[in-house]
Amino acid sequence: RDFLPRGSGIVTRRPLILQLVNNKAEYAEFLHCKGRKFVDFDEVRQEIEAETDRITGSNKGISPIPINLRVYSPHVLNLTLIDLPGMTKVAVGDQPVDIEHQIRDMILQFITRESCLILAVTPANTDLANSDALKVAKEVDPQGVRTIGVITKLDLMDEGTDARDILENKLLPLRRGYIGVVNRSQKDIDGKKDIRVAMAAERKFFLSHPSYRHMAEKMGTPHLQKALNQQLTNHIRDTLPGLRSKLQSQLLSLEKEVEEYKNFRPDDPTRKTKALLQMVQQFGVDFEKCIEGSGDQVDTAELSGGARINRIFHERFPFELVKIVFDEKELRREISHAIKNVHGVRTGLFTPDLAFETIVKKQIRKLKEPSLKCVDMVVSEVTTLVRKSANKLGSYPRLREETERIVTTYVREREGKTKDQVLLLIDIELSYINTNHEDFIGFANAQQRNIVNKKRAIPNQGEVLVIRKGWLTLNISIMKGGSKEYWFVLSAESVSWYKDEEEKEKKYMLPLDNLKLRDVEKGFMSNKHIFAIFNTEQRNVYKDLRQIELACDTQEDMDSWKASFLRAGVYPEKDQVETEDAAPADTFSMDPQLERQVETIRNLVDSYISIVNKTIRDLMPKTIMHLMINSAKDFIHSELLAYLYSSGDQNSLMEESADQAQRRDEMLRMYHAIKEALSIIGDISTSTVSTPVPPPVNDSWVPESSPTPQRRPPTSAPPPSRPPAVRGPTPGPPTLNPIPAYVAPPIPSRPGQPMNAFGNSSLDPFSAPPQIPSRPARIPPGIPSRRPPGAPNRPTIIRPAEPSLLD
């Protein structure tokens, strides 16, 4: 068939993806006008030209948008040809200045694919060493496994010259060799010369030409067709095992997802009820697993579910409690005022109980805020878990929405009751100050501890308590060494940092006296969390720095380090500068007796508050678990379904989302397609007649300098690459599909296949069994191959006929 546009200048201006489909009827179809069947191939040509002009204009513009053409015919194999534009150097007409790069990029998009064969087409009347097609093919296929050289215009070479050395694969060797073809001239095309006649003329040319007649059987369009046919067979056979294993792995990955859809019947009346029950049960199980923890689907990237709630109970909440009672000066001032106010106008001789109770109650009331904050944090986590567990209901948007709404509303109700209970716990603590508690130090011990504390003011010679160790990034300006990670050790008296965990090379030690913490905003380029240490007396902390910045990777790390510093007595900065400056003088100039009383009450308060803190820290998780989390689990298991039934019509609840229905259809279609493909592959016999890939050739030639393409190869060129003769006939230069010389060619089984469809094309085979050529007869030896000068000691090898395909 003759339907590809031909002419002078650049004719193919868009890639033409030509899919050949073996079919009883013969017609063509374009993707851009689906449904219209072209029977007249002249119309196909006109449509290609019109579609090209539609995108690129009529003045030689180009476009990478392909034209998709499908040709159905009984005379074709199932395969895809892609006709690409020829490589030009100079822009003409409407073409952009960078036309050369555009065409090159377009070609590379196609020929880089491993499944493509590259037909590198070069005219014989130009220097082969300057062939752009060969050069680009070499770039993407350096081993030459996918490249077939095609030499055209052999009939247009100057008299006295020929392309024999090229076609014999001697001049610039290719692994698969070269095939010569003679196409119709422009005059033949204009005169509508029949393709069959043109092929007969081509055959006559090769048989009658003195330079080519000895290899006429390996030249011409029919041989090119046969070579591609054979290549397709080889390719299918080579790729089948890989394809099978890929399909099997895809099938396994789909198996699990398809399981739930296998028995899906949209007309089944019980389906929706079953699905609703299953979904609600699954939701309850997922929610419980998230909280209790489970072996399957454990998140390894971050804390989730119950682990996060556990962290709130045992890290965040205690941290919030510690943060409350941290300002020592303020507390002492309050105690001294309380003592004086209790005595009133009299001067007290004894430490008053009432002052102790007043201060203790004030401290206990401060527990309300962190306790309520703890409940809020847990509610936030539980709500997140509800949303996460409801993700599996995504196929039924209405059901998911209702489930989330009902459970979240219930959690909010329980939140109110939990907060009431937590406040009640604190009110219970306030209602009676139990000074008979076994852990309470009592008045005598408080005074005794006072004396001990005075003694301990002397530097501690004993073992220093280490509170925490770990890696932190020390942020310093680039001039002073930049940010660097160090191993930090925090003790009760100092913070030190070392080069690494071995703690051999100490970098610095900073005493904790007069130190405080303050938060620092994240840097513009950094995503780390930063806090700073500074001295309240405006002294330098490290070298000439007033404060040092420490960076952690996560907020959790930062909170955890801050809690450790609190235990060491380094508290967060508080806006108290004004109150301290304006403090009455009597706070600092107490009489010794008042000072002793303040110290005693301070110790008593400290002891009692630690008892209350311990109680609250123990009861809070229990209260929240009982009133909120366990209650929510019971609600989901026992009452959620009833709420869903009463909330509306089950049919509307169980309506699938359009996405879900489409996904199910696609998945089932994919599943059945893969099963069918595997059964087809299982039926294929892989004992196909095929030829091995030819051995590698000397491809060290570089197309910069152009060797003279004359009759004989250059003197320095090595002899054509051949394996050493061990047994049997020595094979000649490697070709794709050896055919014996001097045998009448078999008539092509698919007459009239267009050669120009292969020009500058790549090949993407699909699947079809090739025609097995008939067995040729034995042939007398061919013409001895020439031995190039420069190898005097090598004997002349008389090359017999190539072995036939079936041999």
mmCIF file of C-alpha atoms in Angstrom, residues 250-553:
data_model
loop_
_atom_site.group_PDB
_atom_site.id
_atom_site.type_symbol
_atom_site.label_atom_id
_atom_site.label_comp_id
_atom_site.label_asym_id
_atom_site.label_seq_id
_atom_site.Cartn_x
_atom_site.Cartn_y
_atom_site.Cartn_z
ATOM 1 C CA GLN A 250 1.073 -8.100 39.120
ATOM 2 C CA LEU A 251 -1.526 -10.845 39.527
ATOM 3 C CA LEU A 252 -0.323 -11.580 43.063
ATOM 4 C CA SER A 253 -0.452 -7.902 44.029
ATOM 5 C CA LEU A 254 -4.016 -7.636 42.668
ATOM 6 C CA GLU A 255 -5.203 -10.909 44.190
ATOM 7 C CA LYS A 256 -5.762 -9.481 47.668
ATOM 8 C CA GLU A 257 -7.584 -6.358 46.468
ATOM 9 C CA VAL A 258 -9.754 -8.270 44.018
ATOM 10 C CA GLU A 259 -10.770 -10.793 46.701
ATOM 11 C CA GLU A 260 -13.438 -8.455 48.116
ATOM 12 C CA TYR A 261 -14.834 -7.716 44.639
ATOM 13 C CA LYS A 262 -14.870 -11.270 43.263
ATOM 14 C CA ASN A 263 -18.372 -12.119 44.477
ATOM 15 C CA PHE A 264 -19.696 -8.613 43.967
ATOM 16 C CA ARG A 265 -23.227 -8.601 42.557
ATOM 17 C CA PRO A 266 -24.850 -5.173 42.377
ATOM 18 C CA ASP A 267 -28.345 -6.666 42.152
ATOM 19 C CA ASP A 268 -27.991 -8.721 45.368
ATOM 20 C CA PRO A 269 -30.505 -7.252 47.909
ATOM 21 C CA THR A 270 -28.576 -8.563 50.929
ATOM 22 C CA ARG A 271 -25.257 -7.134 49.702
ATOM 23 C CA LYS A 272 -25.723 -3.688 51.242
ATOM 24 C CA THR A 273 -26.736 -5.048 54.652
ATOM 25 C CA LYS A 274 -23.787 -7.460 54.688
ATOM 26 C CA ALA A 275 -21.424 -4.708 53.615
ATOM 27 C CA LEU A 276 -22.755 -2.346 56.319
ATOM 28 C CA LEU A 277 -22.268 -4.955 59.066
ATOM 29 C CA GLN A 278 -18.766 -5.836 57.823
ATOM 30 C CA MET A 279 -17.727 -2.186 57.533
ATOM 31 C CA VAL A 280 -18.903 -1.295 61.074
ATOM 32 C CA GLN A 281 -17.206 -4.383 62.540
ATOM 33 C CA GLN A 282 -14.014 -3.562 60.661
ATOM 34 C CA PHE A 283 -14.155 0.040 61.893
ATOM 35 C CA GLY A 284 -14.489 -1.147 65.521
ATOM 36 C CA VAL A 285 -11.594 -3.613 65.161
ATOM 37 C CA ASP A 286 -9.346 -0.987 63.513
ATOM 38 C CA PHE A 287 -10.122 1.607 66.205
ATOM 39 C CA GLU A 288 -9.340 -0.868 68.992
ATOM 40 C CA LYS A 289 -6.123 -2.012 67.289
ATOM 41 C CA CYS A 290 -4.982 1.601 66.899
ATOM 42 C CA ILE A 291 -5.354 2.173 70.652
ATOM 43 C CA GLU A 292 -4.289 -1.206 72.048
ATOM 44 C CA GLY A 293 -1.512 -1.696 69.468
ATOM 45 C CA SER A 294 -1.292 -4.733 67.200
ATOM 46 C CA GLY A 295 1.209 -6.830 65.281
ATOM 47 C CA ASP A 296 -0.047 -6.090 61.794
ATOM 48 C CA GLN A 297 0.381 -2.776 59.956
ATOM 49 C CA VAL A 298 2.613 -1.211 62.609
ATOM 50 C CA ASP A 299 3.682 2.307 61.654
ATOM 51 C CA THR A 300 7.484 2.440 61.590
ATOM 52 C CA ALA A 301 7.734 6.088 60.557
ATOM 53 C CA GLU A 302 6.218 7.821 63.604
ATOM 54 C CA LEU A 303 4.255 7.257 66.806
ATOM 55 C CA SER A 304 0.581 6.674 66.209
ATOM 56 C CA GLY A 305 -2.620 5.816 68.030
ATOM 57 C CA GLY A 306 -2.244 4.397 71.536
ATOM 58 C CA ALA A 307 1.490 5.190 71.629
ATOM 59 C CA ARG A 308 0.771 8.905 71.196
ATOM 60 C CA ILE A 309 -1.870 8.807 73.966
ATOM 61 C CA ASN A 310 0.623 6.986 76.196
ATOM 62 C CA ARG A 311 3.147 9.757 75.539
ATOM 63 C CA ILE A 312 0.571 12.375 76.543
ATOM 64 C CA PHE A 313 -0.101 10.497 79.811
ATOM 65 C CA HIS A 314 3.496 9.841 80.826
ATOM 66 C CA GLU A 315 5.577 12.571 79.181
ATOM 67 C CA ARG A 316 3.552 15.602 78.166
ATOM 68 C CA PHE A 317 1.260 15.715 81.231
ATOM 69 C CA PRO A 318 4.077 15.354 83.827
ATOM 70 C CA PHE A 319 6.023 17.990 81.872
ATOM 71 C CA GLU A 320 3.052 20.373 82.113
ATOM 72 C CA LEU A 321 2.856 19.689 85.881
ATOM 73 C CA VAL A 322 6.563 20.368 86.409
ATOM 74 C CA LYS A 323 6.279 23.628 84.513
ATOM 75 C CA ILE A 324 3.755 25.016 87.006
ATOM 76 C CA VAL A 325 5.781 25.354 90.188
ATOM 77 C CA PHE A 326 9.030 26.731 88.975
ATOM 78 C CA ASP A 327 9.557 30.301 90.220
ATOM 79 C CA GLU A 328 11.354 29.935 93.522
ATOM 80 C CA LYS A 329 11.563 33.659 94.383
ATOM 81 C CA GLU A 330 7.859 34.180 93.711
ATOM 82 C CA LEU A 331 6.926 31.194 95.884
ATOM 83 C CA ARG A 332 9.098 32.396 98.780
ATOM 84 C CA ARG A 333 7.610 35.864 98.521
ATOM 85 C CA GLU A 334 4.073 34.398 98.651
ATOM 86 C CA ILE A 335 4.976 32.272 101.709
ATOM 87 C CA SER A 336 6.449 35.261 103.575
ATOM 88 C CA HIS A 337 3.332 37.353 102.838
ATOM 89 C CA ALA A 338 1.072 34.480 103.965
ATOM 90 C CA ILE A 339 2.979 34.076 107.274
ATOM 91 C CA LYS A 340 2.807 37.799 107.988
ATOM 92 C CA ASN A 341 -0.873 38.059 107.045
ATOM 93 C CA VAL A 342 -1.794 35.059 109.231
ATOM 94 C CA HIS A 343 -0.075 36.705 112.243
ATOM 95 C CA GLY A 344 -1.755 40.025 111.442
ATOM 96 C CA VAL A 345 -0.799 42.752 113.830
ATOM 97 C CA ARG A 346 1.048 40.340 116.153
ATOM 98 C CA THR A 347 4.574 39.062 115.672
ATOM 99 C CA GLY A 348 4.351 35.289 115.438
ATOM 100 C CA LEU A 349 6.507 33.001 117.524
ATOM 101 C CA PHE A 350 5.598 29.774 115.689
ATOM 102 C CA THR A 351 5.232 28.793 112.043
ATOM 103 C CA PRO A 352 1.496 28.990 111.290
ATOM 104 C CA ASP A 353 -0.411 26.011 109.789
ATOM 105 C CA LEU A 354 -2.786 28.308 107.963
ATOM 106 C CA ALA A 355 0.017 29.771 105.837
ATOM 107 C CA PHE A 356 0.967 26.241 104.749
ATOM 108 C CA GLU A 357 -2.651 25.364 103.833
ATOM 109 C CA THR A 358 -3.164 28.618 101.936
ATOM 110 C CA ILE A 359 -0.043 28.132 99.826
ATOM 111 C CA VAL A 360 -0.748 24.418 99.210
ATOM 112 C CA LYS A 361 -4.320 25.089 98.025
ATOM 113 C CA LYS A 362 -3.114 27.845 95.721
ATOM 114 C CA GLN A 363 -0.607 25.400 94.189
ATOM 115 C CA ILE A 364 -3.199 22.598 93.857
ATOM 116 C CA ARG A 365 -5.609 24.927 91.997
ATOM 117 C CA LYS A 366 -2.884 25.480 89.419
ATOM 118 C CA LEU A 367 -3.210 21.794 88.473
ATOM 119 C CA LYS A 368 -6.579 22.381 86.823
ATOM 120 C CA GLU A 369 -5.166 23.962 83.670
ATOM 121 C CA PRO A 370 -2.626 21.214 82.749
ATOM 122 C CA SER A 371 -5.177 18.507 83.616
ATOM 123 C CA LEU A 372 -7.795 19.972 81.258
ATOM 124 C CA LYS A 373 -5.089 20.478 78.633
ATOM 125 C CA CYS A 374 -4.225 16.765 78.929
ATOM 126 C CA VAL A 375 -7.887 15.832 78.287
ATOM 127 C CA ASP A 376 -7.931 18.130 75.225
ATOM 128 C CA MET A 377 -4.783 16.500 73.811
ATOM 129 C CA VAL A 378 -6.244 13.008 74.267
ATOM 130 C CA VAL A 379 -9.540 14.058 72.616
ATOM 131 C CA SER A 380 -7.566 15.411 69.653
ATOM 132 C CA GLU A 381 -5.718 12.074 69.300
ATOM 133 C CA VAL A 382 -8.923 10.006 69.618
ATOM 134 C CA THR A 383 -10.623 12.144 66.938
ATOM 135 C CA THR A 384 -7.641 11.583 64.641
ATOM 136 C CA LEU A 385 -7.893 7.831 65.263
ATOM 137 C CA VAL A 386 -11.609 7.847 64.409
ATOM 138 C CA ARG A 387 -10.844 9.610 61.123
ATOM 139 C CA LYS A 388 -7.976 7.218 60.361
ATOM 140 C CA SER A 389 -10.083 4.121 61.122
ATOM 141 C CA ALA A 390 -12.895 5.488 58.936
ATOM 142 C CA ASN A 391 -10.550 5.632 55.916
ATOM 143 C CA LYS A 392 -11.454 2.016 55.060
ATOM 144 C CA LEU A 393 -15.065 3.093 54.633
ATOM 145 C CA GLY A 394 -13.952 5.395 51.800
ATOM 146 C CA SER A 395 -15.812 3.326 49.207
ATOM 147 C CA TYR A 396 -19.084 4.460 50.816
ATOM 148 C CA PRO A 397 -18.688 8.230 51.367
ATOM 149 C CA ARG A 398 -22.071 8.679 53.047
ATOM 150 C CA LEU A 399 -21.431 5.823 55.518
ATOM 151 C CA ARG A 400 -17.989 7.173 56.339
ATOM 152 C CA GLU A 401 -19.336 10.665 56.933
ATOM 153 C CA GLU A 402 -22.139 9.395 59.231
ATOM 154 C CA THR A 403 -19.824 7.065 61.163
ATOM 155 C CA GLU A 404 -17.295 9.837 61.750
ATOM 156 C CA ARG A 405 -20.038 12.237 62.822
ATOM 157 C CA ILE A 406 -21.709 9.820 65.276
ATOM 158 C CA VAL A 407 -18.472 8.632 66.935
ATOM 159 C CA THR A 408 -16.936 12.130 67.123
ATOM 160 C CA THR A 409 -20.127 13.506 68.693
ATOM 161 C CA TYR A 410 -20.008 10.727 71.293
ATOM 162 C CA VAL A 411 -16.321 11.443 72.045
ATOM 163 C CA ARG A 412 -17.182 15.148 72.529
ATOM 164 C CA GLU A 413 -19.955 14.186 74.986
ATOM 165 C CA ARG A 414 -17.535 12.010 76.949
ATOM 166 C CA GLU A 415 -14.991 14.846 76.904
ATOM 167 C CA GLY A 416 -17.380 16.992 78.973
ATOM 168 C CA LYS A 417 -17.924 14.224 81.523
ATOM 169 C CA THR A 418 -14.186 13.479 81.724
ATOM 170 C CA LYS A 419 -13.368 17.136 82.358
ATOM 171 C CA ASP A 420 -16.007 17.299 85.097
ATOM 172 C CA GLN A 421 -14.469 14.241 86.726
ATOM 173 C CA VAL A 422 -10.923 15.654 86.468
ATOM 174 C CA LEU A 423 -12.017 18.937 88.089
ATOM 175 C CA LEU A 424 -13.781 16.876 90.770
ATOM 176 C CA LEU A 425 -10.496 15.056 91.500
ATOM 177 C CA ILE A 426 -8.758 18.382 92.081
ATOM 178 C CA ASP A 427 -11.651 19.674 94.223
ATOM 179 C CA ILE A 428 -11.365 16.484 96.320
ATOM 180 C CA GLU A 429 -7.656 17.199 96.849
ATOM 181 C CA LEU A 430 -8.507 20.775 97.872
ATOM 182 C CA SER A 431 -11.208 19.699 100.307
ATOM 183 C CA TYR A 432 -8.833 18.065 102.809
ATOM 184 C CA ILE A 433 -5.103 18.588 103.263
ATOM 185 C CA ASN A 434 -3.975 15.227 104.640
ATOM 186 C CA THR A 435 -0.873 15.987 106.682
ATOM 187 C CA ASN A 436 -0.929 12.424 108.051
ATOM 188 C CA HIS A 437 0.009 10.994 104.658
ATOM 189 C CA GLU A 438 2.818 8.465 104.992
ATOM 190 C CA ASP A 439 4.973 10.279 102.409
ATOM 191 C CA PHE A 440 4.519 13.708 104.033
ATOM 192 C CA ILE A 441 7.711 14.861 105.780
ATOM 193 C CA GLY A 442 6.012 16.623 108.717
ATOM 194 C CA PHE A 443 7.036 19.735 110.625
ATOM 195 C CA ALA A 444 10.071 18.330 112.461
ATOM 196 C CA ASN A 445 11.547 16.832 109.281
ATOM 197 C CA ALA A 446 10.973 20.079 107.376
ATOM 198 C CA GLN A 447 13.033 21.989 109.971
ATOM 199 C CA GLN A 448 15.672 19.252 109.947
ATOM 200 C CA ARG A 449 15.870 19.387 106.108
ATOM 201 C CA ASN A 450 16.374 23.119 106.464
ATOM 202 C CA ILE A 451 19.627 22.561 108.320
ATOM 203 C CA VAL A 452 20.714 19.863 105.808
ATOM 204 C CA ASN A 453 20.058 22.246 102.907
ATOM 205 C CA LYS A 454 22.203 24.895 104.573
ATOM 206 C CA LYS A 455 25.048 22.396 104.838
ATOM 207 C CA ARG A 456 24.639 21.264 101.259
ATOM 208 C CA ALA A 457 25.287 24.774 100.046
ATOM 209 C CA ILE A 458 28.974 23.787 100.158
ATOM 210 C CA PRO A 459 30.054 22.391 96.722
ATOM 211 C CA ASN A 460 29.134 18.730 96.430
ATOM 212 C CA GLN A 461 32.155 16.434 96.517
ATOM 213 C CA GLY A 462 30.081 13.293 95.988
ATOM 214 C CA GLU A 463 28.743 11.643 92.847
ATOM 215 C CA VAL A 464 26.957 14.095 90.524
ATOM 216 C CA LEU A 465 23.496 12.932 89.404
ATOM 217 C CA VAL A 466 23.286 12.675 85.581
ATOM 218 C CA ILE A 467 19.784 13.605 84.436
ATOM 219 C CA ARG A 468 20.028 13.092 80.674
ATOM 220 C CA LYS A 469 22.403 12.320 77.785
ATOM 221 C CA GLY A 470 21.863 12.694 74.048
ATOM 222 C CA TRP A 471 22.748 14.366 70.745
ATOM 223 C CA LEU A 472 21.891 18.042 70.179
ATOM 224 C CA THR A 473 22.926 20.526 67.499
ATOM 225 C CA LEU A 474 24.775 23.541 68.869
ATOM 226 C CA ASN A 475 23.965 26.573 66.678
ATOM 227 C CA ILE A 476 26.846 29.061 66.532
ATOM 228 C CA SER A 477 27.611 31.627 63.845
ATOM 229 C CA ILE A 478 29.737 30.417 60.923
ATOM 230 C CA MET A 479 32.622 32.660 62.044
ATOM 231 C CA LYS A 480 32.873 30.728 65.328
ATOM 232 C CA GLY A 481 32.595 27.237 63.901
ATOM 233 C CA GLY A 482 29.007 26.956 62.601
ATOM 234 C CA SER A 483 26.287 24.506 63.675
ATOM 235 C CA LYS A 484 27.551 21.134 64.801
ATOM 236 C CA GLU A 485 26.192 18.056 66.594
ATOM 237 C CA TYR A 486 27.614 17.251 70.050
ATOM 238 C CA TRP A 487 26.926 14.670 72.734
ATOM 239 C CA PHE A 488 25.310 16.569 75.631
ATOM 240 C CA VAL A 489 25.349 15.406 79.269
ATOM 241 C CA LEU A 490 22.999 17.210 81.675
ATOM 242 C CA SER A 491 23.677 16.712 85.403
ATOM 243 C CA ALA A 492 22.160 18.314 88.485
ATOM 244 C CA GLU A 493 24.949 20.919 88.538
ATOM 245 C CA SER A 494 26.114 21.483 84.940
ATOM 246 C CA VAL A 495 25.570 20.841 81.260
ATOM 247 C CA SER A 496 28.591 19.563 79.296
ATOM 248 C CA TRP A 497 29.100 18.591 75.696
ATOM 249 C CA TYR A 498 31.515 16.145 74.136
ATOM 250 C CA LYS A 499 32.662 15.250 70.631
ATOM 251 C CA ASP A 500 30.855 11.847 70.743
ATOM 252 C CA GLU A 501 29.218 9.254 73.014
ATOM 253 C CA GLU A 502 32.549 7.999 74.350
ATOM 254 C CA GLU A 503 32.752 11.238 76.401
ATOM 255 C CA LYS A 504 36.541 11.348 76.141
ATOM 256 C CA GLU A 505 36.957 14.701 74.416
ATOM 257 C CA LYS A 506 35.038 17.325 76.445
ATOM 258 C CA LYS A 507 34.310 20.495 74.471
ATOM 259 C CA TYR A 508 32.843 22.647 77.258
ATOM 260 C CA MET A 509 31.149 22.557 80.666
ATOM 261 C CA LEU A 510 28.560 25.133 81.699
ATOM 262 C CA PRO A 511 27.389 25.422 85.374
ATOM 263 C CA LEU A 512 23.593 25.630 85.772
ATOM 264 C CA ASP A 513 23.662 28.590 88.207
ATOM 265 C CA ASN A 514 21.464 31.496 87.034
ATOM 266 C CA LEU A 515 20.619 29.768 83.742
ATOM 267 C CA LYS A 516 17.184 29.932 82.095
ATOM 268 C CA LEU A 517 15.577 28.628 78.879
ATOM 269 C CA ARG A 518 13.779 30.550 76.169
ATOM 270 C CA ASP A 519 12.148 29.426 72.889
ATOM 271 C CA VAL A 520 13.698 30.503 69.589
ATOM 272 C CA GLU A 521 11.751 30.687 66.327
ATOM 273 C CA LYS A 522 12.723 28.256 63.552
ATOM 274 C CA GLY A 523 15.256 29.597 61.062
ATOM 275 C CA PHE A 524 14.193 30.458 57.521
ATOM 276 C CA MET A 525 16.154 27.589 55.981
ATOM 277 C CA SER A 526 16.000 25.153 58.929
ATOM 278 C CA ASN A 527 13.189 22.810 59.928
ATOM 279 C CA LYS A 528 14.699 22.034 63.353
ATOM 280 C CA HIS A 529 13.145 23.036 66.678
ATOM 281 C CA ILE A 530 15.367 25.385 68.684
ATOM 282 C CA PHE A 531 15.575 26.571 72.310
ATOM 283 C CA ALA A 532 18.202 28.799 73.931
ATOM 284 C CA ILE A 533 20.059 28.854 77.289
ATOM 285 C CA PHE A 534 21.041 32.239 78.735
ATOM 286 C CA ASN A 535 22.335 33.685 82.000
ATOM 287 C CA THR A 536 19.915 35.860 83.977
ATOM 288 C CA GLU A 537 22.797 38.058 85.186
ATOM 289 C CA GLN A 538 23.716 39.090 81.624
ATOM 290 C CA ARG A 539 26.991 37.120 81.647
ATOM 291 C CA ASN A 540 28.446 35.323 78.651
ATOM 292 C CA VAL A 541 27.403 31.696 78.515
ATOM 293 C CA TYR A 542 29.893 30.301 75.988
ATOM 294 C CA LYS A 543 32.959 32.134 74.633
ATOM 295 C CA ASP A 544 31.655 35.667 73.949
ATOM 296 C CA LEU A 545 27.996 34.585 73.444
ATOM 297 C CA ARG A 546 25.207 35.805 75.750
ATOM 298 C CA GLN A 547 23.121 32.737 74.855
ATOM 299 C CA ILE A 548 23.614 29.401 73.096
ATOM 300 C CA GLU A 549 21.005 27.839 70.840
ATOM 301 C CA LEU A 550 20.312 24.087 70.909
ATOM 302 C CA ALA A 551 18.426 22.462 68.035
ATOM 303 C CA CYS A 552 16.378 19.221 68.068
ATOM 304 C CA ASP A 553 14.911 17.310 65.117
#
